[in-house]
Amino acid sequence: MIKLGVNIDHIATLRQARKTIEPDPVAAAVIAELAGADGITVHLREDRRHINDRDIALLRKVVRTRLNLEMSIAKEIVGIAMRVKPDQATLVPEKRQEITTEGGLNVAAGFKKIKEVTGKLQKNGIIVSLFVDPEEEQIRAASKVKAEFIELHTGMFAKAKNGINAEKELDILEQSAKLAKSLGLRVNAGHGLDYWNTKQLVQKIPDLEELNIGHAIIARAVLVGLDKAVGEMKALIDNYANKV
Ligand code: PXP
């Protein structure tokens, strides 16, 4: 069963466009869960451009499935995670100027600090996932960090301009998932997934544990409603992966 984690950052982005109180990401989390989401994902960025401290505190109380906090390894954010205790923390790189997370964490280069933060979170009962590019060096480093999960960055696959390149990227993701599992890691995936490319991904790698999807679901929700958008993505994953 591949699970669906719904990233609701964009709900908060819309709220922040007017610096008002609506739409409320907490309400969105409830609707997403009622529509079948297996988890709620949010990124508390250091600049608080969308999700803020109030959201995290309330989401911790309200979310009934699993709360997955995407976060950098900055001291302040790690401190908040230790207090809020999400079910899972997904460590991501963070740059001020980027529109969204642009690539995976360089676990190999930042090994010492990432291992230290991972251990600290785990001691506090938080499951840790590392968002990494589908590269052998990063996956091997993630296993040495002793994170429970990796989340494979699917951005290159999502951006592939034609079928041949998409197939090539899918092969890379498949090999990466195999390697990660052989090293004892559990494997999630996400970034840039939509109602078309998710079908291909889950047919190719039906044994992923969870997909984290934000932009495509929230974009569709603006047109058809959040309940329908989440339900359609959940059904798509079930139809194309979970019944193989
Ligand atoms: N996974 C990670 C680690 C991310 O940073 C993001 C974007 O916040 C997503 C998944 C969701 O990506 P998208 O919004 O493109 O579906």
PDB file of C-alpha atoms and ligand atoms in Angstrom, residues 5-7 9-10 41-43 45 50 68 70-71 90-93 99-103 130-132 151-154 158 189-194 211-218, ligand 1:
ATOM      1  CA  GLY A   5       1.126  12.449   2.430  1.00  0.00           C
ATOM      2  CA  VAL A   6      -0.535  15.724   1.471  1.00  0.00           C
ATOM      3  CA  ASN A   7       1.678  18.800   1.659  1.00  0.00           C
ATOM      4  CA  ASP A   9       2.153  24.551   2.483  1.00  0.00           C
ATOM      5  CA  HIS A  10       0.372  26.211  -0.448  1.00  0.00           C
ATOM      6  CA  THR A  41       3.208  17.325   5.539  1.00  0.00           C
ATOM      7  CA  VAL A  42       4.299  20.905   6.202  1.00  0.00           C
ATOM      8  CA  HIS A  43       7.578  22.760   5.846  1.00  0.00           C
ATOM      9  CA  ARG A  45      10.814  27.409   6.678  1.00  0.00           C
ATOM     10  CA  HIS A  50       4.017  30.088   4.519  1.00  0.00           C
ATOM     11  CA  ASN A  68       5.495  15.038   8.858  1.00  0.00           C
ATOM     12  CA  GLU A  70       9.904  19.143   6.598  1.00  0.00           C
ATOM     13  CA  MET A  71      12.739  21.095   8.144  1.00  0.00           C
ATOM     14  CA  THR A  90      12.037  15.104   6.912  1.00  0.00           C
ATOM     15  CA  LEU A  91      15.361  16.921   6.736  1.00  0.00           C
ATOM     16  CA  VAL A  92      15.683  19.100   3.635  1.00  0.00           C
ATOM     17  CA  PRO A  93      18.183  21.683   2.421  1.00  0.00           C
ATOM     18  CA  ILE A  99      10.885  29.171  -4.795  1.00  0.00           C
ATOM     19  CA  THR A 100      10.672  25.620  -3.477  1.00  0.00           C
ATOM     20  CA  THR A 101      13.184  22.990  -2.303  1.00  0.00           C
ATOM     21  CA  GLU A 102      15.526  22.659  -5.245  1.00  0.00           C
ATOM     22  CA  GLY A 103      17.448  19.486  -4.596  1.00  0.00           C
ATOM     23  CA  LEU A 130      16.297  12.432   4.678  1.00  0.00           C
ATOM     24  CA  PHE A 131      15.255  14.048   1.395  1.00  0.00           C
ATOM     25  CA  VAL A 132      17.968  12.980  -1.055  1.00  0.00           C
ATOM     26  CA  GLU A 151      12.562  10.454   0.550  1.00  0.00           C
ATOM     27  CA  LEU A 152      13.786  10.176  -3.023  1.00  0.00           C
ATOM     28  CA  HIS A 153      13.712  13.490  -4.867  1.00  0.00           C
ATOM     29  CA  THR A 154      11.550  12.922  -7.933  1.00  0.00           C
ATOM     30  CA  ALA A 158       8.952  15.181 -13.024  1.00  0.00           C
ATOM     31  CA  ALA A 189       9.374   9.792  -2.713  1.00  0.00           C
ATOM     32  CA  GLY A 190       8.195  13.246  -3.656  1.00  0.00           C
ATOM     33  CA  HIS A 191       8.546  16.581  -5.426  1.00  0.00           C
ATOM     34  CA  GLY A 192       6.907  17.623  -8.660  1.00  0.00           C
ATOM     35  CA  LEU A 193       4.484  14.681  -8.683  1.00  0.00           C
ATOM     36  CA  ASP A 194       1.143  15.282 -10.403  1.00  0.00           C
ATOM     37  CA  LEU A 211       4.454   9.852  -1.711  1.00  0.00           C
ATOM     38  CA  ASN A 212       4.493  13.444  -0.511  1.00  0.00           C
ATOM     39  CA  ILE A 213       2.536  15.620  -2.889  1.00  0.00           C
ATOM     40  CA  GLY A 214       1.682  19.298  -2.546  1.00  0.00           C
ATOM     41  CA  HIS A 215       1.516  21.628  -5.528  1.00  0.00           C
ATOM     42  CA  ALA A 216      -0.504  19.411  -7.884  1.00  0.00           C
ATOM     43  CA  ILE A 217      -3.126  18.579  -5.248  1.00  0.00           C
ATOM     44  CA  ILE A 218      -3.583  22.144  -4.018  1.00  0.00           C
TER      45      ILE A 218
HETATM   46  N1  PXP B   1       8.847  16.503  -0.600  1.00  0.00           N
HETATM   47  C1  PXP B   1       9.694  17.475  -0.196  1.00  0.00           C
HETATM   48  C2  PXP B   1      10.885  17.096   0.616  1.00  0.00           C
HETATM   49  C3  PXP B   1       9.437  18.827  -0.502  1.00  0.00           C
HETATM   50  O1  PXP B   1      10.286  19.791  -0.090  1.00  0.00           O
HETATM   51  C4  PXP B   1       8.258  19.152  -1.223  1.00  0.00           C
HETATM   52  C5  PXP B   1       7.932  20.593  -1.486  1.00  0.00           C
HETATM   53  O2  PXP B   1       7.655  21.246  -0.306  1.00  0.00           O
HETATM   54  C6  PXP B   1       7.416  18.110  -1.613  1.00  0.00           C
HETATM   55  C7  PXP B   1       7.742  16.793  -1.305  1.00  0.00           C
HETATM   56  C8  PXP B   1       6.161  18.365  -2.373  1.00  0.00           C
HETATM   57  O3  PXP B   1       6.502  18.820  -3.646  1.00  0.00           O
HETATM   58  P1  PXP B   1       5.374  19.348  -4.625  1.00  0.00           P
HETATM   59  O4  PXP B   1       4.775  20.550  -3.990  1.00  0.00           O
HETATM   60  O5  PXP B   1       6.126  19.640  -5.887  1.00  0.00           O
HETATM   61  O6  PXP B   1       4.377  18.219  -4.766  1.00  0.00           O
END
